[in-house]
Amino acid sequence: MDMADRVVAVTGGASGIGKATVFLLAREGARVIIGDVTEDAGHAVAKDAAGQGLRVEFLKLDLTQAASVEEFAAGANAAAGGRLDGLVNAAGWDRIQPFMENDPAIWERLININLLGAVRLCRGVLPPMIAAGKGKIVNISSDAGRVGSMGETVYSAAKGGIIAFTKSLAREMARSRINVNCVCPGPTDTPLLQAQPERMREALTRAIPFRRVAQPQEIAEAVMFFLGPRTDYVTGQVLSVSGGLTMVD
Ligand SMILES: NC(=O)c1ccc[n+]([C@@H]2O[C@H](COP(=O)([O-])OP(=O)(O)OC[C@H]3O[C@@H](n4cnc5c(N)ncnc54)[C@H](O)[C@@H]3O)[C@@H](O)[C@H]2O)c1
């Protein structure tokens, strides 16, 4: 098992892509710490996993609150015995609406959850990784952050920010042998996508060369690829998992 005895924190692990990642990592032998703002769902995932003999714990995390991010980072490091082996920044939030109709409060929420939350959490978990000279971080961005997306203008800005953050952090952390990589899902069958109008989901499906949206497990496989030992020499990279929707150099 690729992840035997590794301890990995997964934000957004209560739902969708994060949840699929939690189960895949745990089945590969990892101990997983979920951080999520949705407490009931987070505890339910941990309980479901325990029922399957998997090691999954839940800690409350609100990425919009700096103090909560600091507390989660300290709690996750402590639960891992001082240092996490990996961090997956999978939590995200979106509101599809034309830019000119956006209330500026939405911009702040989009940036806080999708960009600053991950930035703050990386800052919190990195010190013991740097001291040990090892660790792996995987950030979930979006194809919207690579090529833009109608009605997701500030979300795309935050996701593009995560890509640039990944690359620059990878450069700074290379001397400490810490890998930082990024996965960009295309439309994926999760509650986030299911909340969008059917008309929009159909149009997205038609635009995808594979003519279907992704299943969350398919995104989790790419996260697993970056966390596991097969990519020890890969850092600062961006991988789209989107059925060919985008093909960026
Ligand atoms: N589903 C898609 O089509 C799609 C496409 C591209 C990128 N993504 C990205 O993939 C990631 C996972 O999305 P998903 O589709 O699984 O969504 P989801 O809504 O199913 O899950 C997102 C999780 O993030 C958590 N979260 C939201 N706000 C939070 C906060 N303030 N603090 C802590 N946790 C918070 C939610 O509670 C939820 O459990 C996100 O970063 C999203 O932007 C999704």
PDB file of C-alpha atoms and ligand atoms in Angstrom:
ATOM      1  CA  MET A   1       0.000   0.000   0.000  1.00  0.00           C
ATOM      2  CA  ASP A   2       1.433   3.307  -1.183  1.00  0.00           C
ATOM      3  CA  MET A   3       0.324   5.362   1.820  1.00  0.00           C
ATOM      4  CA  ALA A   4       0.973   2.887   4.654  1.00  0.00           C
ATOM      5  CA  ASP A   5       1.393   4.736   7.954  1.00  0.00           C
ATOM      6  CA  ARG A   6       1.385   8.173   6.328  1.00  0.00           C
ATOM      7  CA  VAL A   7      -0.722  10.836   8.045  1.00  0.00           C
ATOM      8  CA  VAL A   8      -2.527  13.171   5.652  1.00  0.00           C
ATOM      9  CA  ALA A   9      -4.911  16.079   6.306  1.00  0.00           C
ATOM     10  CA  VAL A  10      -7.679  16.627   3.739  1.00  0.00           C
ATOM     11  CA  THR A  11      -9.715  19.826   3.796  1.00  0.00           C
ATOM     12  CA  GLY A  12     -13.219  19.590   2.402  1.00  0.00           C
ATOM     13  CA  GLY A  13     -13.136  15.890   3.267  1.00  0.00           C
ATOM     14  CA  ALA A  14     -16.800  15.882   4.280  1.00  0.00           C
ATOM     15  CA  SER A  15     -18.051  15.957   0.684  1.00  0.00           C
ATOM     16  CA  GLY A  16     -17.380  15.358  -2.995  1.00  0.00           C
ATOM     17  CA  ILE A  17     -13.778  15.232  -4.189  1.00  0.00           C
ATOM     18  CA  GLY A  18     -12.336  15.643  -0.676  1.00  0.00           C
ATOM     19  CA  LYS A  19     -14.443  12.763   0.624  1.00  0.00           C
ATOM     20  CA  ALA A  20     -13.425  10.486  -2.265  1.00  0.00           C
ATOM     21  CA  THR A  21      -9.801  11.400  -1.540  1.00  0.00           C
ATOM     22  CA  VAL A  22     -10.225  10.565   2.157  1.00  0.00           C
ATOM     23  CA  PHE A  23     -11.491   7.049   1.348  1.00  0.00           C
ATOM     24  CA  LEU A  24      -8.881   6.372  -1.328  1.00  0.00           C
ATOM     25  CA  LEU A  25      -6.002   7.458   0.937  1.00  0.00           C
ATOM     26  CA  ALA A  26      -7.345   5.510   3.908  1.00  0.00           C
ATOM     27  CA  ARG A  27      -7.771   2.365   1.781  1.00  0.00           C
ATOM     28  CA  GLU A  28      -4.142   2.793   0.711  1.00  0.00           C
ATOM     29  CA  GLY A  29      -3.132   2.644   4.370  1.00  0.00           C
ATOM     30  CA  ALA A  30      -3.020   6.326   5.378  1.00  0.00           C
ATOM     31  CA  ARG A  31      -4.395   7.806   8.579  1.00  0.00           C
ATOM     32  CA  VAL A  32      -6.520  10.722   7.429  1.00  0.00           C
ATOM     33  CA  ILE A  33      -7.535  13.876   9.274  1.00  0.00           C
ATOM     34  CA  ILE A  34     -10.528  15.638   7.736  1.00  0.00           C
ATOM     35  CA  GLY A  35     -10.880  19.391   8.156  1.00  0.00           C
ATOM     36  CA  ASP A  36     -14.258  20.788   7.192  1.00  0.00           C
ATOM     37  CA  VAL A  37     -16.734  23.462   8.194  1.00  0.00           C
ATOM     38  CA  THR A  38     -19.652  20.998   7.943  1.00  0.00           C
ATOM     39  CA  GLU A  39     -19.356  19.160  11.230  1.00  0.00           C
ATOM     40  CA  ASP A  40     -22.222  16.654  10.873  1.00  0.00           C
ATOM     41  CA  ALA A  41     -21.052  15.471   7.462  1.00  0.00           C
ATOM     42  CA  GLY A  42     -17.399  15.374   8.602  1.00  0.00           C
ATOM     43  CA  HIS A  43     -18.224  13.203  11.619  1.00  0.00           C
ATOM     44  CA  ALA A  44     -20.437  10.995   9.408  1.00  0.00           C
ATOM     45  CA  VAL A  45     -17.553  10.356   6.980  1.00  0.00           C
ATOM     46  CA  ALA A  46     -15.228   9.479   9.888  1.00  0.00           C
ATOM     47  CA  LYS A  47     -17.844   7.110  11.319  1.00  0.00           C
ATOM     48  CA  ASP A  48     -18.524   5.478   7.957  1.00  0.00           C
ATOM     49  CA  ALA A  49     -14.772   5.002   7.450  1.00  0.00           C
ATOM     50  CA  ALA A  50     -14.323   3.520  10.932  1.00  0.00           C
ATOM     51  CA  GLY A  51     -17.105   1.042  10.086  1.00  0.00           C
ATOM     52  CA  GLN A  52     -14.942  -0.099   7.182  1.00  0.00           C
ATOM     53  CA  GLY A  53     -11.871  -0.464   9.401  1.00  0.00           C
ATOM     54  CA  LEU A  54     -10.265   2.741   8.059  1.00  0.00           C
ATOM     55  CA  ARG A  55      -8.446   5.337  10.156  1.00  0.00           C
ATOM     56  CA  VAL A  56     -10.180   8.678   9.630  1.00  0.00           C
ATOM     57  CA  GLU A  57     -10.639  11.491  12.162  1.00  0.00           C
ATOM     58  CA  PHE A  58     -12.515  14.774  11.926  1.00  0.00           C
ATOM     59  CA  LEU A  59     -11.393  18.196  13.156  1.00  0.00           C
ATOM     60  CA  LYS A  60     -13.489  21.337  12.687  1.00  0.00           C
ATOM     61  CA  LEU A  61     -12.066  23.874  10.220  1.00  0.00           C
ATOM     62  CA  ASP A  62     -13.487  27.135   8.908  1.00  0.00           C
ATOM     63  CA  LEU A  63     -11.202  28.453   6.189  1.00  0.00           C
ATOM     64  CA  THR A  64     -12.787  31.906   6.378  1.00  0.00           C
ATOM     65  CA  GLN A  65     -11.433  32.341   9.938  1.00  0.00           C
ATOM     66  CA  ALA A  66      -7.652  32.688  10.339  1.00  0.00           C
ATOM     67  CA  ALA A  67      -7.824  31.515  13.975  1.00  0.00           C
ATOM     68  CA  SER A  68      -9.709  28.360  12.975  1.00  0.00           C
ATOM     69  CA  VAL A  69      -7.090  27.580  10.295  1.00  0.00           C
ATOM     70  CA  GLU A  70      -4.267  28.014  12.837  1.00  0.00           C
ATOM     71  CA  GLU A  71      -6.089  25.826  15.343  1.00  0.00           C
ATOM     72  CA  PHE A  72      -6.697  23.115  12.731  1.00  0.00           C
ATOM     73  CA  ALA A  73      -3.045  23.169  11.609  1.00  0.00           C
ATOM     74  CA  ALA A  74      -1.855  22.798  15.209  1.00  0.00           C
ATOM     75  CA  GLY A  75      -4.428  20.059  15.902  1.00  0.00           C
ATOM     76  CA  ALA A  76      -3.546  18.124  12.736  1.00  0.00           C
ATOM     77  CA  ASN A  77       0.204  18.371  13.404  1.00  0.00           C
ATOM     78  CA  ALA A  78      -0.355  17.181  16.988  1.00  0.00           C
ATOM     79  CA  ALA A  79      -2.643  14.318  15.890  1.00  0.00           C
ATOM     80  CA  ALA A  80       0.086  13.272  13.447  1.00  0.00           C
ATOM     81  CA  GLY A  81       2.645  13.116  16.261  1.00  0.00           C
ATOM     82  CA  GLY A  82       4.208  16.467  15.387  1.00  0.00           C
ATOM     83  CA  ARG A  83       4.277  16.443  11.593  1.00  0.00           C
ATOM     84  CA  LEU A  84       1.880  15.624   8.756  1.00  0.00           C
ATOM     85  CA  ASP A  85       3.206  13.618   5.809  1.00  0.00           C
ATOM     86  CA  GLY A  86       0.750  15.284   3.479  1.00  0.00           C
ATOM     87  CA  LEU A  87      -1.852  18.002   3.083  1.00  0.00           C
ATOM     88  CA  VAL A  88      -4.631  18.086   0.482  1.00  0.00           C
ATOM     89  CA  ASN A  89      -6.343  21.453   0.104  1.00  0.00           C
ATOM     90  CA  ALA A  90      -9.629  20.231  -1.400  1.00  0.00           C
ATOM     91  CA  ALA A  91     -12.184  22.501   0.290  1.00  0.00           C
ATOM     92  CA  GLY A  92     -13.793  24.997  -2.034  1.00  0.00           C
ATOM     93  CA  TRP A  93     -16.860  27.084  -2.628  1.00  0.00           C
ATOM     94  CA  ASP A  94     -18.457  28.670  -5.700  1.00  0.00           C
ATOM     95  CA  ARG A  95     -21.445  30.816  -6.676  1.00  0.00           C
ATOM     96  CA  ILE A  96     -22.155  30.995 -10.397  1.00  0.00           C
ATOM     97  CA  GLN A  97     -23.339  34.466 -11.337  1.00  0.00           C
ATOM     98  CA  PRO A  98     -22.342  37.118 -13.902  1.00  0.00           C
ATOM     99  CA  PHE A  99     -19.498  39.252 -12.573  1.00  0.00           C
ATOM    100  CA  MET A 100     -21.506  42.479 -12.960  1.00  0.00           C
ATOM    101  CA  GLU A 101     -24.186  41.078 -10.622  1.00  0.00           C
ATOM    102  CA  ASN A 102     -21.735  40.014  -7.898  1.00  0.00           C
ATOM    103  CA  ASP A 103     -22.104  41.538  -4.461  1.00  0.00           C
ATOM    104  CA  PRO A 104     -18.528  42.358  -3.355  1.00  0.00           C
ATOM    105  CA  ALA A 105     -19.097  40.260  -0.207  1.00  0.00           C
ATOM    106  CA  ILE A 106     -19.095  37.232  -2.512  1.00  0.00           C
ATOM    107  CA  TRP A 107     -15.626  38.127  -3.798  1.00  0.00           C
ATOM    108  CA  GLU A 108     -14.248  38.072  -0.283  1.00  0.00           C
ATOM    109  CA  ARG A 109     -15.838  34.719   0.485  1.00  0.00           C
ATOM    110  CA  LEU A 110     -14.559  33.218  -2.782  1.00  0.00           C
ATOM    111  CA  ILE A 111     -10.996  34.441  -2.179  1.00  0.00           C
ATOM    112  CA  ASN A 112     -11.007  33.522   1.520  1.00  0.00           C
ATOM    113  CA  ILE A 113     -12.146  29.945   0.994  1.00  0.00           C
ATOM    114  CA  ASN A 114     -10.532  29.075  -2.335  1.00  0.00           C
ATOM    115  CA  LEU A 115      -7.221  30.932  -2.004  1.00  0.00           C
ATOM    116  CA  LEU A 116      -6.353  32.467   1.363  1.00  0.00           C
ATOM    117  CA  GLY A 117      -7.612  29.475   3.352  1.00  0.00           C
ATOM    118  CA  ALA A 118      -5.194  27.143   1.580  1.00  0.00           C
ATOM    119  CA  VAL A 119      -2.382  29.717   1.861  1.00  0.00           C
ATOM    120  CA  ARG A 120      -2.904  30.046   5.622  1.00  0.00           C
ATOM    121  CA  LEU A 121      -3.129  26.297   6.114  1.00  0.00           C
ATOM    122  CA  CYS A 122       0.080  25.647   4.186  1.00  0.00           C
ATOM    123  CA  ARG A 123       1.804  28.218   6.433  1.00  0.00           C
ATOM    124  CA  GLY A 124       0.481  26.336   9.465  1.00  0.00           C
ATOM    125  CA  VAL A 125       1.533  22.807   8.517  1.00  0.00           C
ATOM    126  CA  LEU A 126       4.877  23.584   6.862  1.00  0.00           C
ATOM    127  CA  PRO A 127       7.216  24.316   9.820  1.00  0.00           C
ATOM    128  CA  PRO A 128       7.538  20.670  10.987  1.00  0.00           C
ATOM    129  CA  MET A 129       7.728  19.459   7.365  1.00  0.00           C
ATOM    130  CA  ILE A 130      10.602  21.896   6.739  1.00  0.00           C
ATOM    131  CA  ALA A 131      12.363  20.769   9.935  1.00  0.00           C
ATOM    132  CA  ALA A 132      12.071  17.120   8.825  1.00  0.00           C
ATOM    133  CA  GLY A 133      12.964  17.826   5.192  1.00  0.00           C
ATOM    134  CA  LYS A 134       9.938  16.008   3.780  1.00  0.00           C
ATOM    135  CA  GLY A 135       6.258  16.399   3.040  1.00  0.00           C
ATOM    136  CA  LYS A 136       3.784  16.596   0.187  1.00  0.00           C
ATOM    137  CA  ILE A 137       1.119  19.200  -0.517  1.00  0.00           C
ATOM    138  CA  VAL A 138      -1.574  18.874  -3.175  1.00  0.00           C
ATOM    139  CA  ASN A 139      -3.803  21.841  -3.935  1.00  0.00           C
ATOM    140  CA  ILE A 140      -7.098  21.394  -5.765  1.00  0.00           C
ATOM    141  CA  SER A 141      -7.553  24.219  -8.222  1.00  0.00           C
ATOM    142  CA  SER A 142      -9.886  24.036 -11.226  1.00  0.00           C
ATOM    143  CA  ASP A 143      -9.733  24.182 -15.007  1.00  0.00           C
ATOM    144  CA  ALA A 144     -11.538  27.517 -14.456  1.00  0.00           C
ATOM    145  CA  GLY A 145      -8.244  28.767 -13.028  1.00  0.00           C
ATOM    146  CA  ARG A 146      -6.372  27.753 -16.197  1.00  0.00           C
ATOM    147  CA  VAL A 147      -8.722  28.912 -18.967  1.00  0.00           C
ATOM    148  CA  GLY A 148     -11.416  31.033 -17.260  1.00  0.00           C
ATOM    149  CA  SER A 149     -15.114  30.284 -16.908  1.00  0.00           C
ATOM    150  CA  MET A 150     -18.290  32.291 -17.544  1.00  0.00           C
ATOM    151  CA  GLY A 151     -20.048  33.287 -14.331  1.00  0.00           C
ATOM    152  CA  GLU A 152     -17.079  32.175 -12.241  1.00  0.00           C
ATOM    153  CA  THR A 153     -14.844  35.198 -12.678  1.00  0.00           C
ATOM    154  CA  VAL A 154     -13.606  35.727  -9.135  1.00  0.00           C
ATOM    155  CA  TYR A 155     -13.682  31.965  -8.394  1.00  0.00           C
ATOM    156  CA  SER A 156     -11.409  31.572 -11.445  1.00  0.00           C
ATOM    157  CA  ALA A 157      -9.156  34.331 -10.118  1.00  0.00           C
ATOM    158  CA  ALA A 158      -8.833  32.480  -6.803  1.00  0.00           C
ATOM    159  CA  LYS A 159      -8.183  29.162  -8.567  1.00  0.00           C
ATOM    160  CA  GLY A 160      -5.601  30.793 -10.865  1.00  0.00           C
ATOM    161  CA  GLY A 161      -4.059  32.206  -7.708  1.00  0.00           C
ATOM    162  CA  ILE A 162      -3.783  28.711  -6.246  1.00  0.00           C
ATOM    163  CA  ILE A 163      -1.918  27.550  -9.357  1.00  0.00           C
ATOM    164  CA  ALA A 164       0.607  30.396  -9.095  1.00  0.00           C
ATOM    165  CA  PHE A 165       0.875  29.857  -5.325  1.00  0.00           C
ATOM    166  CA  THR A 166       1.578  26.143  -5.920  1.00  0.00           C
ATOM    167  CA  LYS A 167       4.413  26.895  -8.356  1.00  0.00           C
ATOM    168  CA  SER A 168       6.075  29.559  -6.212  1.00  0.00           C
ATOM    169  CA  LEU A 169       5.719  27.561  -2.994  1.00  0.00           C
ATOM    170  CA  ALA A 170       7.172  24.524  -4.807  1.00  0.00           C
ATOM    171  CA  ARG A 171      10.249  26.594  -5.690  1.00  0.00           C
ATOM    172  CA  GLU A 172      10.689  27.830  -2.112  1.00  0.00           C
ATOM    173  CA  MET A 173      10.130  24.387  -0.567  1.00  0.00           C
ATOM    174  CA  ALA A 174      12.346  22.384  -2.941  1.00  0.00           C
ATOM    175  CA  ARG A 175      15.397  22.899  -0.721  1.00  0.00           C
ATOM    176  CA  SER A 176      13.439  21.196   2.077  1.00  0.00           C
ATOM    177  CA  ARG A 177      12.465  18.302  -0.242  1.00  0.00           C
ATOM    178  CA  ILE A 178       8.782  19.188   0.040  1.00  0.00           C
ATOM    179  CA  ASN A 179       6.675  18.598  -3.094  1.00  0.00           C
ATOM    180  CA  VAL A 180       3.850  21.001  -3.909  1.00  0.00           C
ATOM    181  CA  ASN A 181       1.584  20.142  -6.841  1.00  0.00           C
ATOM    182  CA  CYS A 182      -1.833  21.035  -8.134  1.00  0.00           C
ATOM    183  CA  VAL A 183      -4.800  19.095  -9.543  1.00  0.00           C
ATOM    184  CA  CYS A 184      -7.339  20.905 -11.736  1.00  0.00           C
ATOM    185  CA  PRO A 185     -10.650  19.062 -11.944  1.00  0.00           C
ATOM    186  CA  GLY A 186     -13.054  19.753 -14.749  1.00  0.00           C
ATOM    187  CA  PRO A 187     -16.795  19.440 -14.042  1.00  0.00           C
ATOM    188  CA  THR A 188     -17.137  16.681 -11.445  1.00  0.00           C
ATOM    189  CA  ASP A 189     -20.240  14.957 -10.122  1.00  0.00           C
ATOM    190  CA  THR A 190     -20.338  16.397  -6.589  1.00  0.00           C
ATOM    191  CA  PRO A 191     -22.853  18.465  -4.576  1.00  0.00           C
ATOM    192  CA  LEU A 192     -21.064  21.606  -5.827  1.00  0.00           C
ATOM    193  CA  LEU A 193     -21.888  20.714  -9.452  1.00  0.00           C
ATOM    194  CA  GLN A 194     -25.274  19.169  -8.648  1.00  0.00           C
ATOM    195  CA  ALA A 195     -26.347  22.565  -7.244  1.00  0.00           C
ATOM    196  CA  GLN A 196     -26.013  24.134 -10.720  1.00  0.00           C
ATOM    197  CA  PRO A 197     -28.956  24.327 -13.192  1.00  0.00           C
ATOM    198  CA  GLU A 198     -29.445  21.204 -15.338  1.00  0.00           C
ATOM    199  CA  ARG A 199     -29.150  23.308 -18.517  1.00  0.00           C
ATOM    200  CA  MET A 200     -25.661  24.331 -17.474  1.00  0.00           C
ATOM    201  CA  ARG A 201     -24.593  20.781 -16.563  1.00  0.00           C
ATOM    202  CA  GLU A 202     -25.774  19.527 -19.963  1.00  0.00           C
ATOM    203  CA  ALA A 203     -23.865  22.256 -21.797  1.00  0.00           C
ATOM    204  CA  LEU A 204     -20.714  21.400 -19.838  1.00  0.00           C
ATOM    205  CA  THR A 205     -21.082  17.704 -20.648  1.00  0.00           C
ATOM    206  CA  ARG A 206     -21.402  18.486 -24.365  1.00  0.00           C
ATOM    207  CA  ALA A 207     -18.173  20.509 -24.224  1.00  0.00           C
ATOM    208  CA  ILE A 208     -16.160  17.646 -22.714  1.00  0.00           C
ATOM    209  CA  PRO A 209     -14.466  15.406 -25.328  1.00  0.00           C
ATOM    210  CA  PHE A 210     -15.261  12.334 -23.192  1.00  0.00           C
ATOM    211  CA  ARG A 211     -18.938  13.488 -23.083  1.00  0.00           C
ATOM    212  CA  ARG A 212     -19.345  12.953 -19.351  1.00  0.00           C
ATOM    213  CA  VAL A 213     -18.402  14.733 -16.146  1.00  0.00           C
ATOM    214  CA  ALA A 214     -15.781  13.234 -13.838  1.00  0.00           C
ATOM    215  CA  GLN A 215     -16.554  11.042 -10.873  1.00  0.00           C
ATOM    216  CA  PRO A 216     -14.944  12.328  -7.630  1.00  0.00           C
ATOM    217  CA  GLN A 217     -12.831   9.144  -7.386  1.00  0.00           C
ATOM    218  CA  GLU A 218     -11.167  10.026 -10.700  1.00  0.00           C
ATOM    219  CA  ILE A 219      -9.929  13.301  -9.225  1.00  0.00           C
ATOM    220  CA  ALA A 220      -8.852  11.503  -6.041  1.00  0.00           C
ATOM    221  CA  GLU A 221      -6.629   9.190  -8.133  1.00  0.00           C
ATOM    222  CA  ALA A 222      -4.670  12.194  -9.414  1.00  0.00           C
ATOM    223  CA  VAL A 223      -4.294  13.537  -5.858  1.00  0.00           C
ATOM    224  CA  MET A 224      -3.049  10.113  -4.799  1.00  0.00           C
ATOM    225  CA  PHE A 225      -0.521  10.144  -7.671  1.00  0.00           C
ATOM    226  CA  PHE A 226       1.050  13.357  -6.329  1.00  0.00           C
ATOM    227  CA  LEU A 227       0.987  12.196  -2.695  1.00  0.00           C
ATOM    228  CA  GLY A 228       2.502   8.793  -3.315  1.00  0.00           C
ATOM    229  CA  PRO A 229       6.104   7.697  -3.916  1.00  0.00           C
ATOM    230  CA  ARG A 230       5.842   7.628  -7.731  1.00  0.00           C
ATOM    231  CA  THR A 231       6.144  11.416  -7.939  1.00  0.00           C
ATOM    232  CA  ASP A 232       8.960  12.124  -5.472  1.00  0.00           C
ATOM    233  CA  TYR A 233      10.809  14.063  -8.211  1.00  0.00           C
ATOM    234  CA  VAL A 234       7.750  16.019  -9.401  1.00  0.00           C
ATOM    235  CA  THR A 235       6.995  19.462  -7.988  1.00  0.00           C
ATOM    236  CA  GLY A 236       5.268  22.690  -9.052  1.00  0.00           C
ATOM    237  CA  GLN A 237       3.131  20.853 -11.616  1.00  0.00           C
ATOM    238  CA  VAL A 238      -0.490  21.312 -12.640  1.00  0.00           C
ATOM    239  CA  LEU A 239      -2.527  18.323 -13.823  1.00  0.00           C
ATOM    240  CA  SER A 240      -5.972  18.734 -15.376  1.00  0.00           C
ATOM    241  CA  VAL A 241      -8.357  15.824 -14.855  1.00  0.00           C
ATOM    242  CA  SER A 242     -11.216  16.861 -17.078  1.00  0.00           C
ATOM    243  CA  GLY A 243     -11.920  14.364 -19.860  1.00  0.00           C
ATOM    244  CA  GLY A 244      -9.973  16.554 -22.276  1.00  0.00           C
ATOM    245  CA  LEU A 245     -12.023  19.722 -21.605  1.00  0.00           C
ATOM    246  CA  THR A 246      -8.839  21.773 -21.474  1.00  0.00           C
ATOM    247  CA  MET A 247      -5.522  20.868 -23.064  1.00  0.00           C
ATOM    248  CA  VAL A 248      -3.076  23.431 -21.751  1.00  0.00           C
ATOM    249  CA  ASP A 249       0.681  23.219 -22.398  1.00  0.00           C
TER     250      ASP A 249
HETATM  251  N1  LIG B   1     -17.201  19.706  -8.642  1.00  0.00           N
HETATM  252  C1  LIG B   1     -16.626  20.332  -9.657  1.00  0.00           C
HETATM  253  O1  LIG B   1     -17.167  20.347 -10.771  1.00  0.00           O
HETATM  254  C2  LIG B   1     -15.293  21.016  -9.466  1.00  0.00           C
HETATM  255  C3  LIG B   1     -14.621  21.448 -10.620  1.00  0.00           C
HETATM  256  C4  LIG B   1     -13.383  22.078 -10.480  1.00  0.00           C
HETATM  257  C5  LIG B   1     -12.839  22.257  -9.215  1.00  0.00           C
HETATM  258  N2  LIG B   1     -13.516  21.840  -8.118  1.00  0.00           N
HETATM  259  C6  LIG B   1     -12.875  22.059  -6.826  1.00  0.00           C
HETATM  260  O2  LIG B   1     -12.748  20.815  -6.171  1.00  0.00           O
HETATM  261  C7  LIG B   1     -12.773  21.017  -4.751  1.00  0.00           C
HETATM  262  C8  LIG B   1     -13.824  20.114  -4.117  1.00  0.00           C
HETATM  263  O3  LIG B   1     -15.086  20.497  -4.625  1.00  0.00           O
HETATM  264  P1  LIG B   1     -16.362  19.529  -4.596  1.00  0.00           P
HETATM  265  O4  LIG B   1     -16.948  19.572  -5.933  1.00  0.00           O
HETATM  266  O5  LIG B   1     -15.993  18.248  -3.974  1.00  0.00           O
HETATM  267  O6  LIG B   1     -17.322  20.389  -3.653  1.00  0.00           O
HETATM  268  P2  LIG B   1     -18.258  19.984  -2.418  1.00  0.00           P
HETATM  269  O7  LIG B   1     -19.171  21.138  -2.235  1.00  0.00           O
HETATM  270  O8  LIG B   1     -18.834  18.621  -2.622  1.00  0.00           O
HETATM  271  O9  LIG B   1     -17.218  19.895  -1.210  1.00  0.00           O
HETATM  272  C9  LIG B   1     -16.552  21.040  -0.750  1.00  0.00           C
HETATM  273  C10 LIG B   1     -16.256  20.865   0.716  1.00  0.00           C
HETATM  274  O10 LIG B   1     -15.576  22.066   1.165  1.00  0.00           O
HETATM  275  C11 LIG B   1     -16.110  22.395   2.434  1.00  0.00           C
HETATM  276  N3  LIG B   1     -15.972  23.825   2.718  1.00  0.00           N
HETATM  277  C12 LIG B   1     -16.645  24.849   2.125  1.00  0.00           C
HETATM  278  N4  LIG B   1     -16.364  25.996   2.756  1.00  0.00           N
HETATM  279  C13 LIG B   1     -15.486  25.707   3.746  1.00  0.00           C
HETATM  280  C14 LIG B   1     -14.837  26.480   4.746  1.00  0.00           C
HETATM  281  N5  LIG B   1     -15.078  27.789   4.887  1.00  0.00           N
HETATM  282  N6  LIG B   1     -13.994  25.858   5.591  1.00  0.00           N
HETATM  283  C15 LIG B   1     -13.781  24.513   5.498  1.00  0.00           C
HETATM  284  N7  LIG B   1     -14.389  23.727   4.601  1.00  0.00           N
HETATM  285  C16 LIG B   1     -15.237  24.320   3.734  1.00  0.00           C
HETATM  286  C17 LIG B   1     -17.593  22.009   2.326  1.00  0.00           C
HETATM  287  O11 LIG B   1     -18.198  21.890   3.610  1.00  0.00           O
HETATM  288  C18 LIG B   1     -17.526  20.711   1.570  1.00  0.00           C
HETATM  289  O12 LIG B   1     -17.415  19.593   2.444  1.00  0.00           O
HETATM  290  C19 LIG B   1     -13.052  22.509  -4.548  1.00  0.00           C
HETATM  291  O13 LIG B   1     -11.837  23.177  -4.320  1.00  0.00           O
HETATM  292  C20 LIG B   1     -13.661  22.931  -5.867  1.00  0.00           C
HETATM  293  O14 LIG B   1     -13.467  24.297  -6.103  1.00  0.00           O
HETATM  294  C21 LIG B   1     -14.728  21.213  -8.214  1.00  0.00           C
END
